[in-house]
Tab-separated table of C-alpha atoms in Angstrom:
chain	number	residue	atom	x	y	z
A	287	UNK	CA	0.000	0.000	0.000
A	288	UNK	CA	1.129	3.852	-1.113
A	289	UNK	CA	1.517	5.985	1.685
A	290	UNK	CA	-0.269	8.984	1.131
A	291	UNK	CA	1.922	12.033	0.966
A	292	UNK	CA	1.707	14.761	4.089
A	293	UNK	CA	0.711	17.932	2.419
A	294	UNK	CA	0.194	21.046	3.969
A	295	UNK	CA	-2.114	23.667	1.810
A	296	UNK	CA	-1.404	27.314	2.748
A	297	UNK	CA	-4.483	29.948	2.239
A	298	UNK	CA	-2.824	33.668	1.957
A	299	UNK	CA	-4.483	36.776	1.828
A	300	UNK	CA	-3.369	40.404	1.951
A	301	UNK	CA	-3.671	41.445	5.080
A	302	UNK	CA	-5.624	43.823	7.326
A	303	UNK	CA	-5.320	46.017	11.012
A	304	UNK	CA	-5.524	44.049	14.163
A	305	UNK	CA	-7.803	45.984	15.369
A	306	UNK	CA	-10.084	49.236	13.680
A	307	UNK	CA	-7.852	51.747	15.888
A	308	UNK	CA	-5.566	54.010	14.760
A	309	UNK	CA	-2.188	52.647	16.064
A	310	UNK	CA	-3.286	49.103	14.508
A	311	UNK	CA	-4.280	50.805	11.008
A	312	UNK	CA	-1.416	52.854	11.555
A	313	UNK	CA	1.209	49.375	11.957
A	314	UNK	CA	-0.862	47.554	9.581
A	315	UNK	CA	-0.237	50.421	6.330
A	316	UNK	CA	3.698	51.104	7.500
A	317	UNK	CA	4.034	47.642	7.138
A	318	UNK	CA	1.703	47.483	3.942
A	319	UNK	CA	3.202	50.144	1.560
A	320	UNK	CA	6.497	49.287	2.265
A	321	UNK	CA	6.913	46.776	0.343
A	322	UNK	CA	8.691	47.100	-2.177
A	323	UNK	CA	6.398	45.123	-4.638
A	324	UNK	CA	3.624	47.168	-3.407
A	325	UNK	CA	5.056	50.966	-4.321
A	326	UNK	CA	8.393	49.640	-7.163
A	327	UNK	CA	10.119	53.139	-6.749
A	328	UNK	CA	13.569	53.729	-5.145
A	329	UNK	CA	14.138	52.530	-1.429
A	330	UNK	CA	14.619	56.068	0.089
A	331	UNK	CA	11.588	57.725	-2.184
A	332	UNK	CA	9.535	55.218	-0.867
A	333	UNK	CA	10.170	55.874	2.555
A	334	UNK	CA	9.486	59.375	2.017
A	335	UNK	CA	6.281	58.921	0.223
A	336	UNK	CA	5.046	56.007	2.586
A	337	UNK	CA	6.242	57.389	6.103
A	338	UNK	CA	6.035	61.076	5.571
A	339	UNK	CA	3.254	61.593	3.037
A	340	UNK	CA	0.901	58.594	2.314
A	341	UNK	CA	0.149	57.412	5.924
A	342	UNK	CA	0.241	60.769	8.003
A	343	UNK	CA	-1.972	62.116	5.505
A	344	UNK	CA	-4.728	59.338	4.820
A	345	UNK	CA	-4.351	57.648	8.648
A	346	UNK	CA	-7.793	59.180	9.767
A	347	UNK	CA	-9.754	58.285	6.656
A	348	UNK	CA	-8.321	54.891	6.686
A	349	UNK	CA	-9.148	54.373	10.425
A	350	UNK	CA	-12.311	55.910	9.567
A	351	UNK	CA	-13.507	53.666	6.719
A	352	UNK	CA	-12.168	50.068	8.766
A	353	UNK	CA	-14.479	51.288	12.002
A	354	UNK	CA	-17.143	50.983	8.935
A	355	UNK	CA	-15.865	47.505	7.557
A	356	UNK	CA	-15.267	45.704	11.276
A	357	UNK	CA	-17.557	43.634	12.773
A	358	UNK	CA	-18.600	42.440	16.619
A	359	UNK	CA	-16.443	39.351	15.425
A	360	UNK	CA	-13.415	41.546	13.904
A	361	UNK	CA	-12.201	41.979	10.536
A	362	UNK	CA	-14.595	40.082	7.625
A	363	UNK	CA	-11.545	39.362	5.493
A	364	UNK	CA	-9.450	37.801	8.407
A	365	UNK	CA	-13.106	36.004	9.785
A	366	UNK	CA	-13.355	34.663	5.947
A	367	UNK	CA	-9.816	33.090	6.106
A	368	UNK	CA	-10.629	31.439	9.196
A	369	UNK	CA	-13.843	30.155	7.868
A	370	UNK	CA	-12.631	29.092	4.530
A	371	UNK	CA	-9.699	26.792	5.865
A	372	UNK	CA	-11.995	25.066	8.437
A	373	UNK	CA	-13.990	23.772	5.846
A	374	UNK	CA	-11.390	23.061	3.344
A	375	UNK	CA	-9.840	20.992	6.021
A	376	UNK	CA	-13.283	19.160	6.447
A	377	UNK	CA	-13.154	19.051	2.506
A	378	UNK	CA	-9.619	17.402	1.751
A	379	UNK	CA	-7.979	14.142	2.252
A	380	UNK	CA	-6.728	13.307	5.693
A	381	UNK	CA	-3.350	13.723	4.051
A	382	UNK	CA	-4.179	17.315	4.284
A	383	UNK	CA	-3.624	20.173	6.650
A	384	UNK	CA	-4.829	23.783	5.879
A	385	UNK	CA	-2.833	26.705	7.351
A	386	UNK	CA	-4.204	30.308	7.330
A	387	UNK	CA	-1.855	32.895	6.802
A	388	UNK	CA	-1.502	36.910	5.597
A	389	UNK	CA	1.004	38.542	3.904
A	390	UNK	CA	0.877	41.807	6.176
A	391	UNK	CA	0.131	41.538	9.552
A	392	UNK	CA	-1.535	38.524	11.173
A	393	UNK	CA	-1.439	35.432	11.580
A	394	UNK	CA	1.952	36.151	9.852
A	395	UNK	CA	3.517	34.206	7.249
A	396	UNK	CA	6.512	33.724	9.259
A	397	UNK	CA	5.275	32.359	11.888
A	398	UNK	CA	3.144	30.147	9.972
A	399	UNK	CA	5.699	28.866	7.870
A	400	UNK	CA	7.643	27.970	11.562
A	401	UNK	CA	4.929	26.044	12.090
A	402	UNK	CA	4.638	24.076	8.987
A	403	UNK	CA	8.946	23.398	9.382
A	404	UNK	CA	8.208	21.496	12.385
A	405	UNK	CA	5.574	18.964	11.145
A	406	UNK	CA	7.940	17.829	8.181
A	407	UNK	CA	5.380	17.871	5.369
A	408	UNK	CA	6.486	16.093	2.455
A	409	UNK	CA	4.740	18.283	0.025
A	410	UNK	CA	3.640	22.251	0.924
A	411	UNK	CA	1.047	24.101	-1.314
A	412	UNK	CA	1.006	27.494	-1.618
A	413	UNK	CA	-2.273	29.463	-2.501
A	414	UNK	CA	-2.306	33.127	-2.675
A	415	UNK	CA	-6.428	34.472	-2.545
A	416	UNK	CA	-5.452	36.377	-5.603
A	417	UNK	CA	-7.388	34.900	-8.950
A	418	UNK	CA	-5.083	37.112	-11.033
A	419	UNK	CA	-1.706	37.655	-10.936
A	420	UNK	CA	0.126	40.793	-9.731
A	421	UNK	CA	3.876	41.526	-8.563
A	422	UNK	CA	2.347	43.252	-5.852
A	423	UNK	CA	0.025	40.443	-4.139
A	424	UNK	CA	0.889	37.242	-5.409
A	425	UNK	CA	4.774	37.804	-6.648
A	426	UNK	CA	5.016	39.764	-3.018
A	427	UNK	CA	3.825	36.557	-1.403
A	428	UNK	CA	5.912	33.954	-3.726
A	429	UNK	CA	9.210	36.202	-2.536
A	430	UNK	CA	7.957	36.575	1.162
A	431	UNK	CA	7.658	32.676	1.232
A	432	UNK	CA	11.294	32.108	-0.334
A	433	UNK	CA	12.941	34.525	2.040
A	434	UNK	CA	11.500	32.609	5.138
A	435	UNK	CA	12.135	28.947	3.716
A	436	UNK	CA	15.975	30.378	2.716
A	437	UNK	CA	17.733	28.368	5.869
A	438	UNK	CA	15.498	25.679	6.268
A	439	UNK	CA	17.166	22.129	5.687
A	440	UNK	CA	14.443	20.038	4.874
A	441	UNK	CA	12.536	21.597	2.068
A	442	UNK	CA	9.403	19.857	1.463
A	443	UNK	CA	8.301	19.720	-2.341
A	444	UNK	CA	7.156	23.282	-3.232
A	445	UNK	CA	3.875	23.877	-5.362
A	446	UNK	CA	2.968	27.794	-6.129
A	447	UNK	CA	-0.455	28.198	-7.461
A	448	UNK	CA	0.638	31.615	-9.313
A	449	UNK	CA	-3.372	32.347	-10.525
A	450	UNK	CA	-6.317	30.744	-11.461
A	451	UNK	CA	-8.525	33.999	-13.068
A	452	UNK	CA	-9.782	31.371	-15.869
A	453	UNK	CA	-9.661	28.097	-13.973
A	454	UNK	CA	-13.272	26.427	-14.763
A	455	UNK	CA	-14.099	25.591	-10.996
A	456	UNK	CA	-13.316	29.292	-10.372
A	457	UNK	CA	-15.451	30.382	-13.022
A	458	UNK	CA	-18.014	28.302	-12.480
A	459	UNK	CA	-18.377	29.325	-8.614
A	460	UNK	CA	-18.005	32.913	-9.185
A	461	UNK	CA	-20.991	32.425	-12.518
A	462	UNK	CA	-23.360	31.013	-10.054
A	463	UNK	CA	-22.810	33.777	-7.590
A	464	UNK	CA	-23.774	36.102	-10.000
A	465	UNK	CA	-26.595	34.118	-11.376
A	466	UNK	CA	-28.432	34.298	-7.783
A	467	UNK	CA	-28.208	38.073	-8.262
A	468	UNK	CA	-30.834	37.584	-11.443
A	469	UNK	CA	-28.532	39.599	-13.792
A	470	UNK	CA	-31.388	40.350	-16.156
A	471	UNK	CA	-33.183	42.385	-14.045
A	472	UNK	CA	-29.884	45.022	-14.001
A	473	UNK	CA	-29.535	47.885	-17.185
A	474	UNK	CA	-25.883	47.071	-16.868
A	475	UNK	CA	-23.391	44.981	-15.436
A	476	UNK	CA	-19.816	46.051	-14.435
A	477	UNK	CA	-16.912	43.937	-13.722
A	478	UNK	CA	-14.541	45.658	-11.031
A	479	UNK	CA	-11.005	44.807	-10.308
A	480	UNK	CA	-8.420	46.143	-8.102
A	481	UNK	CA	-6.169	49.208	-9.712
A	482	UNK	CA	-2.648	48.906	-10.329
A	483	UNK	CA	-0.101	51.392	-11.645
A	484	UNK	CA	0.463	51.667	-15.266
A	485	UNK	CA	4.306	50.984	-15.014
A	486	UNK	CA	3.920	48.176	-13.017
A	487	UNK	CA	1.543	46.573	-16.258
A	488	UNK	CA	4.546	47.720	-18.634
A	489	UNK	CA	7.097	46.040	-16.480
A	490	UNK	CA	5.475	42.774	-17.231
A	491	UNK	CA	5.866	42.802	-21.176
A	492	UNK	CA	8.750	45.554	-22.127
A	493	UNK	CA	8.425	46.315	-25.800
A	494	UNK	CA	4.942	44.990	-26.051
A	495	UNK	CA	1.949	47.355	-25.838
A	496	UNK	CA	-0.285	46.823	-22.826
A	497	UNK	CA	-3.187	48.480	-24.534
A	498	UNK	CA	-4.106	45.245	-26.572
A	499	UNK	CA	-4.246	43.420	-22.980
A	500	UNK	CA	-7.744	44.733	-22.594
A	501	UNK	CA	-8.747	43.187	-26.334
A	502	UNK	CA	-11.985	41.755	-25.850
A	503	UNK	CA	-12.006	39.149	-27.851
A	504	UNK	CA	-9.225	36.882	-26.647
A	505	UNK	CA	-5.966	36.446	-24.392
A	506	UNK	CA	-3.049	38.374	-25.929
A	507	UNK	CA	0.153	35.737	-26.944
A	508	UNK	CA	2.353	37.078	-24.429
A	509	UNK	CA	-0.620	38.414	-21.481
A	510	UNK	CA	-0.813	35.407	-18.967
A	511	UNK	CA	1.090	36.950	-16.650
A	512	UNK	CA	0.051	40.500	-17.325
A	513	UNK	CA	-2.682	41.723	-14.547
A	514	UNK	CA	-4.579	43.722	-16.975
A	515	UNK	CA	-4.778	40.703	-19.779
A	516	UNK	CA	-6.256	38.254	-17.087
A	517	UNK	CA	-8.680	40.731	-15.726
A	518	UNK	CA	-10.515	40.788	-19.375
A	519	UNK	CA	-9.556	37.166	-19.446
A	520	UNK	CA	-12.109	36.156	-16.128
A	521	UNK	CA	-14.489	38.694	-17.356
A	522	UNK	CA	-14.868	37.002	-20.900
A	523	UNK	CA	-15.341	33.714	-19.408
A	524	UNK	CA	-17.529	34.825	-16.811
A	525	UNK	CA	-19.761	36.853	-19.746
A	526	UNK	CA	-19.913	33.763	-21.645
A	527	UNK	CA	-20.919	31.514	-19.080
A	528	UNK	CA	-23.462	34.290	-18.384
A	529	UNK	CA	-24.635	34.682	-21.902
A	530	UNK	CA	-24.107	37.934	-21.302
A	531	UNK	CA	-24.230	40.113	-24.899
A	532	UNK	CA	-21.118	42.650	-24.936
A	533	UNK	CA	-23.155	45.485	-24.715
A	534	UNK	CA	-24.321	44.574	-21.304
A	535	UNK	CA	-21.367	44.682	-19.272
A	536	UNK	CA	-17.901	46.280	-19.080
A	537	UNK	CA	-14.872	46.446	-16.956
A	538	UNK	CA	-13.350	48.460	-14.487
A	539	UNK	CA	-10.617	49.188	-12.021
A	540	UNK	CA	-11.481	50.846	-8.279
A	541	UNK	CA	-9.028	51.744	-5.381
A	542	UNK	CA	-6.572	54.279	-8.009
A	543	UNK	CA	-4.142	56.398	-5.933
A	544	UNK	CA	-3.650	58.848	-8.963
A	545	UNK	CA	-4.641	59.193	-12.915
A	546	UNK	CA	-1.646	57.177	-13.620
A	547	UNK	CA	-3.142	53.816	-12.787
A	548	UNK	CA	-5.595	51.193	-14.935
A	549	UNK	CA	-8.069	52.602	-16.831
A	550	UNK	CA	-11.322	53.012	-17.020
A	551	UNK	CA	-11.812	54.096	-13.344
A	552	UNK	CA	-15.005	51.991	-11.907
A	553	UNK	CA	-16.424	55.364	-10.493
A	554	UNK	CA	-16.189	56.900	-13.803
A	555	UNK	CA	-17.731	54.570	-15.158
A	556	UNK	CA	-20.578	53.923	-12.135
A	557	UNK	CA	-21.322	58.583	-12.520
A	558	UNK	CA	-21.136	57.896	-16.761
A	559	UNK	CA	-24.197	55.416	-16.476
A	560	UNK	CA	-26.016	56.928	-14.281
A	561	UNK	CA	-26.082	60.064	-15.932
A	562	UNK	CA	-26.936	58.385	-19.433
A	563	UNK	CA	-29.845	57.367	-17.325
A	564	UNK	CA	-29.741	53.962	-16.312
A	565	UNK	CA	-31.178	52.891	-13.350
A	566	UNK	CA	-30.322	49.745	-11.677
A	567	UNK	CA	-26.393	48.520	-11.680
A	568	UNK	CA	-24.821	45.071	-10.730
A	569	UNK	CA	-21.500	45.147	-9.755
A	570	UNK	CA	-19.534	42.167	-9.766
A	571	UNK	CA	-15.664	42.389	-7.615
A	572	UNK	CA	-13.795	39.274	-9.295
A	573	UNK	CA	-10.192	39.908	-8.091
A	574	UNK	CA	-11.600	39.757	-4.652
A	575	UNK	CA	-12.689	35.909	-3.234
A	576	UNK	CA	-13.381	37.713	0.275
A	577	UNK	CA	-15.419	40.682	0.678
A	578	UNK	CA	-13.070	43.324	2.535
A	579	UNK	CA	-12.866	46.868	2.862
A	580	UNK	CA	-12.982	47.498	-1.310
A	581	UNK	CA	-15.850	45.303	-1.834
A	582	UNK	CA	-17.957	46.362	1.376
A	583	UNK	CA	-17.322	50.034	1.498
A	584	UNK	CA	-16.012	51.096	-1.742
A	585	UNK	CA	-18.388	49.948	-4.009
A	586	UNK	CA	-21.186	49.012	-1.582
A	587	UNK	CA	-21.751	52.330	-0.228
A	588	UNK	CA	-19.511	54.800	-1.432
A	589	UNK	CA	-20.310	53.696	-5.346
A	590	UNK	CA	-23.844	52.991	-4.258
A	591	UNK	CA	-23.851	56.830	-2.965
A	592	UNK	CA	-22.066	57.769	-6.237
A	593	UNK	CA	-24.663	56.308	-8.370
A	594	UNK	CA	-27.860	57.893	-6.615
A	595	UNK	CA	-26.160	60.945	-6.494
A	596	UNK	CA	-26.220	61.520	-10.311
A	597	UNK	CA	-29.012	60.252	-10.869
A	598	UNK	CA	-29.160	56.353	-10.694
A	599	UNK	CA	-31.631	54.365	-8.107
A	600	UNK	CA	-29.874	51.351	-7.458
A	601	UNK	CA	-26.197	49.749	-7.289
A	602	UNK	CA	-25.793	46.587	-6.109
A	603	UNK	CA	-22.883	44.538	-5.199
A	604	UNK	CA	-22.262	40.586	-5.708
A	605	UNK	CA	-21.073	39.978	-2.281
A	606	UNK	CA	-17.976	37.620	-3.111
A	607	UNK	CA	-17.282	33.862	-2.608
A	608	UNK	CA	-16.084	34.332	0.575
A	609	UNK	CA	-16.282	30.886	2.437
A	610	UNK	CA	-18.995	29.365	0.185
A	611	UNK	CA	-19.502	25.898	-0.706
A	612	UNK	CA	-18.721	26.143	-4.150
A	613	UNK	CA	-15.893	28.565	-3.379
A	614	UNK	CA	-14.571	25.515	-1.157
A	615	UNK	CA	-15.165	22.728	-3.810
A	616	UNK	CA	-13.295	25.213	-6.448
A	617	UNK	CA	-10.200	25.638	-4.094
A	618	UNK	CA	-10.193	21.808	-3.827
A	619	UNK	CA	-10.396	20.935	-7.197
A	620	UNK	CA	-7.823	23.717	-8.626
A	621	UNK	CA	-5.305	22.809	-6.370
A	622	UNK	CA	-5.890	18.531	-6.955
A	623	UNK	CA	-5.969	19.188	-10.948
A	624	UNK	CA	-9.381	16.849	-10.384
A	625	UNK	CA	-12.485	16.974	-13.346
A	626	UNK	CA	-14.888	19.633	-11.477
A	627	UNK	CA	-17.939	18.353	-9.759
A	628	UNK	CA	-19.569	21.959	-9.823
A	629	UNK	CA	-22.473	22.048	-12.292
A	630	UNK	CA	-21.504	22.964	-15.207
A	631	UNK	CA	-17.937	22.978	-15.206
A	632	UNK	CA	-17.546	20.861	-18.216
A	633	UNK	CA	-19.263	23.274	-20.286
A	634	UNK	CA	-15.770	25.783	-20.278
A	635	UNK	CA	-13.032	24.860	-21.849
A	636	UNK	CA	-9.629	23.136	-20.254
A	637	UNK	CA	-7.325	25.344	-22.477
């Protein structure tokens, strides 16, 4: 008889304040932005920007907006983390042990890692919550992970899963989310994803214009590993699966720290249609698998404010897969390589 191999599966998310107070926001962002996948400019600019600009100046707001997000239990995003891995842990083999970890802040990666060094796993999966990939979530994880394994002597077999923005089982979950929302009963549909930086798209493909990324009619030759390209990518898939005409939805890109970042801006777009006159507006989040302070605040209220304000009656957000069933059956299945068991799943295509 095989012995089954001891595998440890590793959840990571971003990251967020111990507490909604100002000295934990306050740790939480100085840790945050200085990264140096996070803000990719000069070591001593950064520290300028960061430490003497960024957080001074938006400490309040930020404290302000997290006293919105938190709840009696604490922080959703942390409180979806926790959730998730229980029942992925109910949900895998018994060779199987789930860790919870985030990048920034707690439960640290570090001291997660320590943990997984002293059960000698044969095998160790790592799973960023990021769908798409991005130097500054995923790649910041991938590094963080490398510089805490550096000294250790017995180094289990490594697995990254680097994205998964058109895995079917992803998909497929994220489809019938949306589908519970009634989609037809919506003028307009928009598909939001977290901003990034211009540069840091033409970084990824040097000599290669980042404009076709957003092509809407297929995945550019040298785009799977370009944020941008895999944003349109998931929102293709998740139109088709939809049967969603192209005049129905578009895309977006929320959270922008200046006019330099990935355009079209969400909240453009959110004031553009409701001053054209539409009415009713589904928003769908799909770089986010855990509502958090973007999903909750951003476009639940403050978008939902935007809209009514010029003239629209109703914005609505797909809350996000968050600790789901499906959500759970997808992470198990994209991580085992296994033939889906979500209806439905055969019905995208493998390539």
């Amino acid at each position: 008889m095989i012995k089954k191999r001891k595998t440890a599966l590793l959840l990571v998310n971003l990251g967020t304040p111990d507490r909604a107070t100002k000295g934990s926001v306050f740790t939480y962002l100085t840790e945050f932005l200085n990264d140096g996948r996070v803000i990719d400019i000069p070591w001593l600019f950064r520290k300028i920007l960061v430490n003497l600009i960024i957080i001074p100046f938006r400490l309040s707001n930020s404290t302000r907006i997290y006293k919105k997000l938190w709840t009696d239990e604490g922080s959703p995003l942390l409180l979806y983390l926790e959730s998730l891995g229980k029942k992925l842990q109910n949900r895998l083999p018994e060779n199987f042990w789930v860790y919870t970890a985030m990048r920034y802040r707690k439960p640290s990666l570090k001291h997660v890692l320590d943990e997984i060094r002293h059960e000698s796993f044969d095998k160790l999966v790592i799973f960023p919550l990021f769908p798409q990939y991005a130097s500054s979530t995923t790649g910041s994880i991938f590094e963080k992970v490398f510089r805490e394994m550096a000294d250790w002597q017995a180094m289990p077999e490594l697995h990254f899963v680097g994205q998964y923005h058109h895995h079917p089982a992803f998909i497929q979950a994220f489809a019938n989310l949306i589908s519970s929302y009634d989609p037809e009963k919506y003028d307009h549909i928009i598909f939001s994803y977290h901003g990034l930086p211009e540069r840091q798209m033409n970084k990824i493909h040097p000599g290669n214009p980042c404009n076709v990324c957003s092509c809407d009619l297929e995945m550019p030759e040298y785009g799977m590993l370009c944020y941008k390209a895999t944003c349109y990518e998931t929102t293709r898939l998740l139109a088709e699966k939809l049967k969603l005409p192209e005049d129905r939805y578009s895309v977006g890109f929320q959270s922008r720290l200046s006019k330099n970042w990935l355009r079209p801006f969400s909240d453009k777009l959110v004031e553009g249609y409701a001053r054209a006159g539409m009415k009713k507006i589904l928003v769908v989040a799909p770089s986010f698998v855990a509502d958090c302070l973007e999903t909750i605040v951003e476009i639940g209220e403050e978008y939902q404010h935007l809209f009514r304000q010029h003239g629209g009656r109703e914005l609505t957000l797909v809350r996000s897969l968050n600790d789901n069933d499906a959500w759970v059956e997808a992470v198990a299945e994209i991580i085992s390589g296994q033939r889906s068991r979500i209806p439905g799943y055969s019905e995208i295509s493998r390539n």
